[in-house]
Tab-separated table of N, CA and C in Angstrom:
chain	number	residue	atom	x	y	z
A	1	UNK	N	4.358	19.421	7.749
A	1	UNK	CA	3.217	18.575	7.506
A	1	UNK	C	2.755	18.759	6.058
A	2	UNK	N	2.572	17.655	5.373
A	2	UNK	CA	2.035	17.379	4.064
A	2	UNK	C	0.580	18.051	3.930
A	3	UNK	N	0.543	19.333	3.026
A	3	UNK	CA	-0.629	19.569	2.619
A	3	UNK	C	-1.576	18.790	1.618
A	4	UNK	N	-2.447	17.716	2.165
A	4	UNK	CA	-3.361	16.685	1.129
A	4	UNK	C	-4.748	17.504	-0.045
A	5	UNK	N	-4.983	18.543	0.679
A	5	UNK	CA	-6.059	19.526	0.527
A	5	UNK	C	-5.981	19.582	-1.321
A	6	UNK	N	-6.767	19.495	-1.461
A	6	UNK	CA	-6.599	19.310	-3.367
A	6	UNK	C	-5.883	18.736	-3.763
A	7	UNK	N	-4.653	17.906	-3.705
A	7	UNK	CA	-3.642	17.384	-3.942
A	7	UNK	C	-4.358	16.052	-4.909
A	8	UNK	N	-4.312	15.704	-5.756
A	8	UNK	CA	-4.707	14.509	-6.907
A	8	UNK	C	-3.702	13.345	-6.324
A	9	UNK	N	-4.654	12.431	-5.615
A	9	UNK	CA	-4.169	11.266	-4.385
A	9	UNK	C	-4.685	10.010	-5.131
A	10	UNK	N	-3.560	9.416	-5.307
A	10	UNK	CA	-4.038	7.772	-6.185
A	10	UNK	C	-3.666	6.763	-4.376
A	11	UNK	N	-4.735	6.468	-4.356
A	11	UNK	CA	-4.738	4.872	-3.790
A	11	UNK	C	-4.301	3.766	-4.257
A	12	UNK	N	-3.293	2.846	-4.094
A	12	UNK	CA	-3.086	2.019	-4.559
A	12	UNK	C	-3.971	0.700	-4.142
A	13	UNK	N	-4.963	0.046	-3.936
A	13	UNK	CA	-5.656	-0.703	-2.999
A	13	UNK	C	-7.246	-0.327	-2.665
A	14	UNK	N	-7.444	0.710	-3.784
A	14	UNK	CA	-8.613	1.284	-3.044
A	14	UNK	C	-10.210	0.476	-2.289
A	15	UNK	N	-9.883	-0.878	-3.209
A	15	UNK	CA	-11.106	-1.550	-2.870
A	15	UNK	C	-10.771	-2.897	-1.689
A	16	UNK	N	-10.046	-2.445	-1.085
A	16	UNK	CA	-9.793	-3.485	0.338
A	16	UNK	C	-9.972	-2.498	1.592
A	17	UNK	N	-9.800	-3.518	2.789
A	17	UNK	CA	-10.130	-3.030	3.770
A	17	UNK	C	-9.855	-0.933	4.527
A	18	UNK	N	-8.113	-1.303	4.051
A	18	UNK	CA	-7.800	-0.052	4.985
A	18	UNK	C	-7.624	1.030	3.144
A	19	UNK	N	-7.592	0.596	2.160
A	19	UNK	CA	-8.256	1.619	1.243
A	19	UNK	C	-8.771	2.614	0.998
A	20	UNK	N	-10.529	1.697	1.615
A	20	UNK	CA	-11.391	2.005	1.697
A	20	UNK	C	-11.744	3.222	2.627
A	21	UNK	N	-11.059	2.750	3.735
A	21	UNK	CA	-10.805	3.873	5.038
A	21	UNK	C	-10.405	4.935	4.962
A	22	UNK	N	-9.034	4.486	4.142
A	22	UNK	CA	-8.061	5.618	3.807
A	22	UNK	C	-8.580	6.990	2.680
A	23	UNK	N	-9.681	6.051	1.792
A	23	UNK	CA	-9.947	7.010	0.719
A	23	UNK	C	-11.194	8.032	1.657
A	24	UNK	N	-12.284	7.324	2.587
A	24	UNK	CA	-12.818	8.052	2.802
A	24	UNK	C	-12.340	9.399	3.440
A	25	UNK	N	-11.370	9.379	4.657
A	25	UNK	CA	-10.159	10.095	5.265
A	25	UNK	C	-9.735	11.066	3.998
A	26	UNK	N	-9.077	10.811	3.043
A	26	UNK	CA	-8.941	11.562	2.115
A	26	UNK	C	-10.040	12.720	1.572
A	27	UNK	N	-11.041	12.241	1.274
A	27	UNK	CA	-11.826	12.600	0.522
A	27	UNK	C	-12.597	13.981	1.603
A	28	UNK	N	-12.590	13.578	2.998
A	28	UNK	CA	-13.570	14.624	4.029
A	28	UNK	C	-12.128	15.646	4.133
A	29	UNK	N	-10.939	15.473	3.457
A	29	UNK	CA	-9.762	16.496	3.977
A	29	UNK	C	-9.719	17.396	2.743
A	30	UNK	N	-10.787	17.057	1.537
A	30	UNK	CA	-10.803	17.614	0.279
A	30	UNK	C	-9.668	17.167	-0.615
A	31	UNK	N	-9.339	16.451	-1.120
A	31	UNK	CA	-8.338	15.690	-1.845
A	31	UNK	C	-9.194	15.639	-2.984
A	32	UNK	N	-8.279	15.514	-4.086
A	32	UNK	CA	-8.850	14.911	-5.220
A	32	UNK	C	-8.378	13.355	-5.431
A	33	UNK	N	-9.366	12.395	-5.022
A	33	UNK	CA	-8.801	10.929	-4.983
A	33	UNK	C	-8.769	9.972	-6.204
A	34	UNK	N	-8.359	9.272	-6.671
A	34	UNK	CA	-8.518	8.310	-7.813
A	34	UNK	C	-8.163	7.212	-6.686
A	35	UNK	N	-8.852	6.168	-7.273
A	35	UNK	CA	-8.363	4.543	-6.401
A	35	UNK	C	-8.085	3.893	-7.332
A	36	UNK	N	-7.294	2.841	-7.587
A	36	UNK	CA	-6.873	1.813	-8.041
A	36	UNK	C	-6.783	0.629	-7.540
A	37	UNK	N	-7.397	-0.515	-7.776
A	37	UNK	CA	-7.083	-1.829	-7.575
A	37	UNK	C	-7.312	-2.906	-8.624
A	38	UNK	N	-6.405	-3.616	-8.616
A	38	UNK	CA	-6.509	-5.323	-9.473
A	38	UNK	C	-8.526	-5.180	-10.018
A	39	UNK	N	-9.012	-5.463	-9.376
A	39	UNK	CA	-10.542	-5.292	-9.172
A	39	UNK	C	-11.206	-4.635	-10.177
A	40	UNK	N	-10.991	-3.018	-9.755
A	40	UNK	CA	-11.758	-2.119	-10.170
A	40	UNK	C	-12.924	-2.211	-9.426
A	41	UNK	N	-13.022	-2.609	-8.435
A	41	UNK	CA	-14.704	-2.834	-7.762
A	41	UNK	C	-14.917	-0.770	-7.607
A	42	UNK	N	-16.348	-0.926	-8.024
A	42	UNK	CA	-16.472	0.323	-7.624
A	42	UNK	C	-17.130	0.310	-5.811
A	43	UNK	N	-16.546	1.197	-5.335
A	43	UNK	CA	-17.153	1.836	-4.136
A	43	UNK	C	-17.967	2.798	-4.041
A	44	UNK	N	-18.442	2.350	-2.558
A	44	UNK	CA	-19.338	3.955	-2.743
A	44	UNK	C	-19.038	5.280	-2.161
A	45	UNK	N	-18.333	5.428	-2.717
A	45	UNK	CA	-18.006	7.315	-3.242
A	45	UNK	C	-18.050	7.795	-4.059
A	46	UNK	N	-19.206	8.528	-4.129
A	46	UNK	CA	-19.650	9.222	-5.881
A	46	UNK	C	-18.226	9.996	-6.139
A	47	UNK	N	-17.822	10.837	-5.287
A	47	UNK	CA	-16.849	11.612	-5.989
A	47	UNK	C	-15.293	10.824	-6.481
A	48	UNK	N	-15.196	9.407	-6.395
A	48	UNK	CA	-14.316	8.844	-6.745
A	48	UNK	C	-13.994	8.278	-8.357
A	49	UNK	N	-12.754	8.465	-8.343
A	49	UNK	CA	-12.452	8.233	-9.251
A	49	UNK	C	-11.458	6.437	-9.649
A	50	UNK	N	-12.848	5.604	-10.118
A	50	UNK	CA	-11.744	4.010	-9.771
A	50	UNK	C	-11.157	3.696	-10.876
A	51	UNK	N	-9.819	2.742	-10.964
A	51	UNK	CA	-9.412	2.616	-11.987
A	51	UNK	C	-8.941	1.068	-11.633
A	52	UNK	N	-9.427	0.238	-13.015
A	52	UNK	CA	-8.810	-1.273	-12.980
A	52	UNK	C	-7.228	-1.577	-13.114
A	53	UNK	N	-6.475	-1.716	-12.540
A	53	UNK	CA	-4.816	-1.782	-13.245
A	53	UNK	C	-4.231	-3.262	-12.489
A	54	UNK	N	-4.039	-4.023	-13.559
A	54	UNK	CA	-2.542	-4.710	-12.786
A	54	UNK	C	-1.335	-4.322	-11.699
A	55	UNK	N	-1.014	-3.852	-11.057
A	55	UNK	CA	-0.324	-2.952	-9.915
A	55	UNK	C	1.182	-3.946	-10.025
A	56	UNK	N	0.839	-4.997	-10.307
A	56	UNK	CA	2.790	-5.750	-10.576
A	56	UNK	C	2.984	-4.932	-11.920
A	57	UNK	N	1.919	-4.562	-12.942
A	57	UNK	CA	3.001	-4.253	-13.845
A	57	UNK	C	3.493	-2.827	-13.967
A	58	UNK	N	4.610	-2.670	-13.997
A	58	UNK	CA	5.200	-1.501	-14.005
A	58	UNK	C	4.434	-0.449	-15.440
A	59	UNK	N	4.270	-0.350	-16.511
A	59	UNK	CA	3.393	0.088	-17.158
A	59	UNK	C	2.167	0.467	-16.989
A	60	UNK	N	1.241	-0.587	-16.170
A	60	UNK	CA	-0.284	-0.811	-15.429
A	60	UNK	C	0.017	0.721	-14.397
A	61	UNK	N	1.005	0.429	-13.842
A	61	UNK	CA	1.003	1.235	-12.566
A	61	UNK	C	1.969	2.816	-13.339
A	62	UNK	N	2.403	2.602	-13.830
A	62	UNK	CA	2.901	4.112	-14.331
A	62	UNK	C	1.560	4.672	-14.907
A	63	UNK	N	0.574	4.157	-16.032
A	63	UNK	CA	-0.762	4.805	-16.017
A	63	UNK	C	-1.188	5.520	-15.349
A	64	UNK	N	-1.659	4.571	-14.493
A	64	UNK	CA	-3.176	4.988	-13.139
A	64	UNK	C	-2.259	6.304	-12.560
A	65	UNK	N	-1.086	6.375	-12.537
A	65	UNK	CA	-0.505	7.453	-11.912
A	65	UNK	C	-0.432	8.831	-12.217
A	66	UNK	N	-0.833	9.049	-13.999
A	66	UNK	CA	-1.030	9.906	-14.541
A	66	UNK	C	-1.452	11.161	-13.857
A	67	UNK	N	-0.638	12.295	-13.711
A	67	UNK	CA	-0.927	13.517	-13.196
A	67	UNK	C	-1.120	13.445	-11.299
A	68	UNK	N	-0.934	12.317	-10.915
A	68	UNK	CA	-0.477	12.335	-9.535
A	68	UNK	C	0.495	13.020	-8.692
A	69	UNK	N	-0.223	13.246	-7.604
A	69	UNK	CA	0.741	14.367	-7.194
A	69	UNK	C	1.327	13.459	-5.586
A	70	UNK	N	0.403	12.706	-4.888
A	70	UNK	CA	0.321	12.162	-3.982
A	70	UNK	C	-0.009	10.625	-4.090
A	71	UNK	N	0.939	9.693	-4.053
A	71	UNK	CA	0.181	8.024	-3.619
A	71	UNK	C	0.502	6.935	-2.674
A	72	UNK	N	-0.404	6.672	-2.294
A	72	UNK	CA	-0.758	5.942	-0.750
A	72	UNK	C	-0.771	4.170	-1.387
A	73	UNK	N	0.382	3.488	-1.506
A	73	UNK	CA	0.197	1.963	-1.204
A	73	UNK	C	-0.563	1.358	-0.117
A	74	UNK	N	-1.470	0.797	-0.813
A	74	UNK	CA	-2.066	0.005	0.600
A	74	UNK	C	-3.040	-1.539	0.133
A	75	UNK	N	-2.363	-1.243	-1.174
A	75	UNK	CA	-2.180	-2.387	-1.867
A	75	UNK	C	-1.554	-3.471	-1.404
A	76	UNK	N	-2.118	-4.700	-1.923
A	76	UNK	CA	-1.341	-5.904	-1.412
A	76	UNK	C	-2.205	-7.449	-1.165
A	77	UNK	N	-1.092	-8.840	-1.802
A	77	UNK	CA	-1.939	-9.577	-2.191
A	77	UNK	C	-1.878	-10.395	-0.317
A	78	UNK	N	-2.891	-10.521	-0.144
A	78	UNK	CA	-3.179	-10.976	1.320
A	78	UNK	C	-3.681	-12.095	1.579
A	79	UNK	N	-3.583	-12.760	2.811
A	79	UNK	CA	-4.356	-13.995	3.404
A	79	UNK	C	-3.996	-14.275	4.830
A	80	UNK	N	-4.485	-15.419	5.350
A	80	UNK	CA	-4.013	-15.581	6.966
A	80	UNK	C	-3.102	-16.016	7.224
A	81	UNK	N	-2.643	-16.456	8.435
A	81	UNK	CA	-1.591	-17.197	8.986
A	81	UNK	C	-1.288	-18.611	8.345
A	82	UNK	N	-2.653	-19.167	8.545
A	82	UNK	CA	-2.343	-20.660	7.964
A	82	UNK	C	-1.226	-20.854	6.389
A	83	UNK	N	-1.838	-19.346	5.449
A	83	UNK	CA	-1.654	-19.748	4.473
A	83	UNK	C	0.186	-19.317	4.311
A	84	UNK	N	0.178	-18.058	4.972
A	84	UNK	CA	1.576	-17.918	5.289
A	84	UNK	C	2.755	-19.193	5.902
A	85	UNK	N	1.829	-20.028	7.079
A	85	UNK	CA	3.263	-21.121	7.143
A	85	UNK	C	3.502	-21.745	6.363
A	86	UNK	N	2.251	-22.789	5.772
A	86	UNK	CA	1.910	-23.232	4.539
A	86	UNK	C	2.603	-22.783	3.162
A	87	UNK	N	2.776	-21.903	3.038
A	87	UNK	CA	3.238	-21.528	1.422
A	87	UNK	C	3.564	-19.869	1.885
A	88	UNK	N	4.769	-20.397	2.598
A	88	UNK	CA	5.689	-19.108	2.938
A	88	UNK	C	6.279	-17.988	1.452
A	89	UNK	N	6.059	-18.282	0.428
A	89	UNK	CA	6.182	-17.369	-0.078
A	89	UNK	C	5.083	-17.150	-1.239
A	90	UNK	N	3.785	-17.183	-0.593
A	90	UNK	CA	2.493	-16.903	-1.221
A	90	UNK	C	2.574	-15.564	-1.616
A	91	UNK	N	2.779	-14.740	-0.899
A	91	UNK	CA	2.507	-13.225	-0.907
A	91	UNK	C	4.301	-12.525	-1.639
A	92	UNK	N	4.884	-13.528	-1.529
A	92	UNK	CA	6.944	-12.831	-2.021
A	92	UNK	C	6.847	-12.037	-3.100
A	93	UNK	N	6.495	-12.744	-4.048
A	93	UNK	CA	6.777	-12.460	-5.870
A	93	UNK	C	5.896	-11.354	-6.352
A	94	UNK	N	4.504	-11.218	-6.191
A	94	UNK	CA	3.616	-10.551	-6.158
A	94	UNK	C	3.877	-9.319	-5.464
A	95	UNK	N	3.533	-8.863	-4.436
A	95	UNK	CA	3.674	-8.132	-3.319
A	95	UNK	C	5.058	-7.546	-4.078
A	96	UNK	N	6.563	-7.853	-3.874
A	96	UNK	CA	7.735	-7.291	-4.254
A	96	UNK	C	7.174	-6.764	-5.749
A	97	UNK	N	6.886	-7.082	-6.743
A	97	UNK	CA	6.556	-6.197	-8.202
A	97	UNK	C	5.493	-5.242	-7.816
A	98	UNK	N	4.456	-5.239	-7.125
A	98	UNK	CA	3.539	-4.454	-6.714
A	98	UNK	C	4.028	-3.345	-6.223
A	99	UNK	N	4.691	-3.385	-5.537
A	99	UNK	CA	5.179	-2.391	-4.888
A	99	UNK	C	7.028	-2.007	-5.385
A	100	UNK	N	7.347	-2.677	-6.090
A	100	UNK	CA	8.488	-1.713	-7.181
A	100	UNK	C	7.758	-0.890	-8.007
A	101	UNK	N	6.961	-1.750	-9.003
A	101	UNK	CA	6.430	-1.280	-9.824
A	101	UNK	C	5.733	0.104	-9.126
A	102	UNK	N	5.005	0.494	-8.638
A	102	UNK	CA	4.684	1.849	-7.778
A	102	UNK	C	5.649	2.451	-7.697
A	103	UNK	N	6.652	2.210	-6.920
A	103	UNK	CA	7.308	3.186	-6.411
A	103	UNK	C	8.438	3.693	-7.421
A	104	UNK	N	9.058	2.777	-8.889
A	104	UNK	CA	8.983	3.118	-9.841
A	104	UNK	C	8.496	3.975	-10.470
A	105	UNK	N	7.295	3.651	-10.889
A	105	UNK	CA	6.507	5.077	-11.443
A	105	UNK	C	6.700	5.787	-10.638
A	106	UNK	N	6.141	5.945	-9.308
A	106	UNK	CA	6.246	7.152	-8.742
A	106	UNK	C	7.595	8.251	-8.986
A	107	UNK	N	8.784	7.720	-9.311
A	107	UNK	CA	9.966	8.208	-9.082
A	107	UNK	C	9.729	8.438	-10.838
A	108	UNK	N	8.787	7.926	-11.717
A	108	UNK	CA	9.484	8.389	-12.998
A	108	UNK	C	7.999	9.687	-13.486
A	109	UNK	N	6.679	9.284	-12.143
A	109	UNK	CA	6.152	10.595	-12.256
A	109	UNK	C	6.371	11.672	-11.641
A	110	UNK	N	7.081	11.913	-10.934
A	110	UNK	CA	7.537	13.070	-9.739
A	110	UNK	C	6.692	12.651	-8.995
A	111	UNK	N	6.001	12.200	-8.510
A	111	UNK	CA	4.924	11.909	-7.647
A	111	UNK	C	6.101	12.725	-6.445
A	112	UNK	N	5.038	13.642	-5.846
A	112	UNK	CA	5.568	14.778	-4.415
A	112	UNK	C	5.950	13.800	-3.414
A	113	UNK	N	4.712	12.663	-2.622
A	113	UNK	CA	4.499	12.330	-1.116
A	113	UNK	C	4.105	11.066	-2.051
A	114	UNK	N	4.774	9.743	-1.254
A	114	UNK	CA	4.599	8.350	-1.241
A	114	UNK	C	4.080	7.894	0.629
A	115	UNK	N	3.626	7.726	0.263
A	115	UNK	CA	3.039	6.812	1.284
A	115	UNK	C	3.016	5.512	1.771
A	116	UNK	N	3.197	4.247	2.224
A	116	UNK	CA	3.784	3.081	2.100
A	116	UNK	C	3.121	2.227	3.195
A	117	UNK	N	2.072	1.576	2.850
A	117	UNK	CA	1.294	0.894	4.260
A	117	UNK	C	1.957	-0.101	4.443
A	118	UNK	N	2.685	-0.440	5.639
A	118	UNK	CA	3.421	-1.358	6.157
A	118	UNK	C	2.477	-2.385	6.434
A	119	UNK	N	3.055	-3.386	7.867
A	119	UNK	CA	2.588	-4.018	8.219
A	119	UNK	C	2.686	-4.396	9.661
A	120	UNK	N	1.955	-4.870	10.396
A	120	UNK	CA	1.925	-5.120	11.877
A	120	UNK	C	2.692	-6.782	11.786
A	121	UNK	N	3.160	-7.038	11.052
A	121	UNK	CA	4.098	-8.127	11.045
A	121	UNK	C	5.606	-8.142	11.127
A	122	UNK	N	5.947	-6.245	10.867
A	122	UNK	CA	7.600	-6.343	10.781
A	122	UNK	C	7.703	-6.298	12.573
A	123	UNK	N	6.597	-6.551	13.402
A	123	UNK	CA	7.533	-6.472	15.106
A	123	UNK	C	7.364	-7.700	14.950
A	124	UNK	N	8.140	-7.485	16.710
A	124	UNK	CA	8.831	-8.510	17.582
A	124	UNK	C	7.334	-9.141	18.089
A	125	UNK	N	7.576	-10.438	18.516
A	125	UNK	CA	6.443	-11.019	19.096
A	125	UNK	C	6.612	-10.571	20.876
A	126	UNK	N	5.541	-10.299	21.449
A	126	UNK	CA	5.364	-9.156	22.364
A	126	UNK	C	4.251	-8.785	22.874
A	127	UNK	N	3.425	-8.263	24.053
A	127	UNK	CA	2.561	-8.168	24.432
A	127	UNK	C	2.270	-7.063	24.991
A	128	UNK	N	3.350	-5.905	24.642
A	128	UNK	CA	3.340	-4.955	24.899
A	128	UNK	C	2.724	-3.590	23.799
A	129	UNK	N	2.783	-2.666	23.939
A	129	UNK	CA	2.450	-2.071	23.006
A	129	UNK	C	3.561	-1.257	22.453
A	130	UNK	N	3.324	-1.334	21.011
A	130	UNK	CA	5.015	-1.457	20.337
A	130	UNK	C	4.804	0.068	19.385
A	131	UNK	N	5.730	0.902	19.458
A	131	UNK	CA	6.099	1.981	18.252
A	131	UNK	C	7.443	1.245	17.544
A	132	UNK	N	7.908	1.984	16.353
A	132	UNK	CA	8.114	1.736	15.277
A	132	UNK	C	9.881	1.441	16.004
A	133	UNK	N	10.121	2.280	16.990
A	133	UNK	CA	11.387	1.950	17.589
A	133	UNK	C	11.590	0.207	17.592
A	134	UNK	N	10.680	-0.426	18.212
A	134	UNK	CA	10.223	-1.710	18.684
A	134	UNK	C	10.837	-2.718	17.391
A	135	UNK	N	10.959	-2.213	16.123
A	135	UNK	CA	11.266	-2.953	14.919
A	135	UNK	C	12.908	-3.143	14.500
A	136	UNK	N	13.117	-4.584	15.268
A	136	UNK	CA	14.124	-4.786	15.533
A	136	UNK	C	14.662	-6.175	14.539
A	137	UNK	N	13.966	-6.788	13.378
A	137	UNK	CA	14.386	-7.581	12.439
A	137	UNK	C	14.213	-9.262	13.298
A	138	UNK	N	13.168	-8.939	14.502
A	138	UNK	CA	12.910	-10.315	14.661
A	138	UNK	C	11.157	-10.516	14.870
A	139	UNK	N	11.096	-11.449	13.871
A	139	UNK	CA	9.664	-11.634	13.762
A	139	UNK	C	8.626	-13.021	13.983
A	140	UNK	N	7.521	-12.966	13.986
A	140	UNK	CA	7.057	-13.965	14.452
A	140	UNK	C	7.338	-15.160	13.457
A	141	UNK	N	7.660	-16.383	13.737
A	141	UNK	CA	8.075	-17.375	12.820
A	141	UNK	C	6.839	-17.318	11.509
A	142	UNK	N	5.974	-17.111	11.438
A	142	UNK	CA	4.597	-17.878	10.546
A	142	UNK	C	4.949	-16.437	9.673
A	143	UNK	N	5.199	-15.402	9.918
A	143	UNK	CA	4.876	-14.038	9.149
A	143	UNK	C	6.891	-13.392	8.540
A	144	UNK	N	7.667	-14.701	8.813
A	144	UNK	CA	8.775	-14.174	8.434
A	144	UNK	C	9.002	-13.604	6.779
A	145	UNK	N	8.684	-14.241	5.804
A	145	UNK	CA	8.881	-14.090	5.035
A	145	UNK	C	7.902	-12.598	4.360
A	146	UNK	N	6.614	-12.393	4.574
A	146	UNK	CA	5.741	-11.345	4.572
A	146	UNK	C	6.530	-10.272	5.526
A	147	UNK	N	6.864	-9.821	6.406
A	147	UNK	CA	7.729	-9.396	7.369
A	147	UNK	C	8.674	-8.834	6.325
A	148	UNK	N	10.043	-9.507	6.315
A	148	UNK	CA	10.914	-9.439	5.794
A	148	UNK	C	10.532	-8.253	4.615
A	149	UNK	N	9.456	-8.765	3.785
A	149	UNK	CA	9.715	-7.786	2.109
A	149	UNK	C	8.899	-6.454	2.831
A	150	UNK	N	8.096	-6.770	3.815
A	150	UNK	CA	7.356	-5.484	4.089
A	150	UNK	C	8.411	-4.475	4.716
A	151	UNK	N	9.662	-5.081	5.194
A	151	UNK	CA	10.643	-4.302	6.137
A	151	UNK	C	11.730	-3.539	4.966
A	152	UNK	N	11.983	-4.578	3.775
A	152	UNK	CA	12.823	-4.658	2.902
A	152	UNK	C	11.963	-2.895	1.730
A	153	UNK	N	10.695	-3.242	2.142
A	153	UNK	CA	10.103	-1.570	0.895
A	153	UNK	C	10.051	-0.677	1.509
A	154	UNK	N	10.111	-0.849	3.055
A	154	UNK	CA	9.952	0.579	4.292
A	154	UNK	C	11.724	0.869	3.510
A	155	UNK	N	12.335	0.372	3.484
A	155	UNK	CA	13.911	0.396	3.323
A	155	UNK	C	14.397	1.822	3.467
């Protein structure tokens, strides 16, 4: 098991939903956190540390990474269903540099522990309750293409 306990933890996403979550989680385990997002919105955690970065660009994102020891993607450009059938590759181009670019740096900072927030889109359509076994490369028609790159960075 990954010791987080002081560990200097960059968020990639810090100012969206599961981020936000994630940083607080961090922060009560004693981590030293920095967040990063497109944004820069500050949150409220005094002891945080936010940083504005482009996250497609590979440069942007080798920065914010500076002296990282630990980073958690949970980054990512998002929207609903509609917009997914609609303009199936809204999220492709974006999303894929976002997350090279990270995991790039990460590999050219030593970064220790990557972290990689998937998505509840790489299962099967199903009504059951699904573990990761369950991820079998068939997905719901509207979320194929989001699916696909999210399955393609678990790689």
């Amino acid at each position: 098991m990954y010791k987080i306990e002081g560990k200097r933890t960059l968020v990639a996403g810090a100012s969206g939903f599961l981020g936000t979550w994630l940083i607080e989680k961090l922060l009560d385990r004693c981590a030293d956190v920095t967040g990063a997002s497109t944004s820069g919105i500050q949150t409220n955690f005094p002891d945080l540390r936010m940083l504005s970065a482009d996250l497609r660009n590979f440069q942007e994102a080798e920065a914010v990474m500076e002296g990282i020891e630990a980073l958690v993607i949970a980054s990512a450009v998002t929207s609903g269903a509609q917009v997914m059938e609609s303009n199936p590759l809204a999220h492709l181009f974006d999303n894929n540099l976002m997350n090279s670019a990270l995991l790039r740096a990460a590999v050219q900072r030593h970064v220790e522990r990557v972290v990689f927030i998937s998505s509840s889109t790489v299962y099967p359509v199903g009504s059951w309750a699904m573990s990761e076994d369950d991820v079998d490369g068939s997905f719901f028609h509207k979320y194929e293409v989001v699916a696909s790159m999210k399955l393609a960075t678990e790689g």
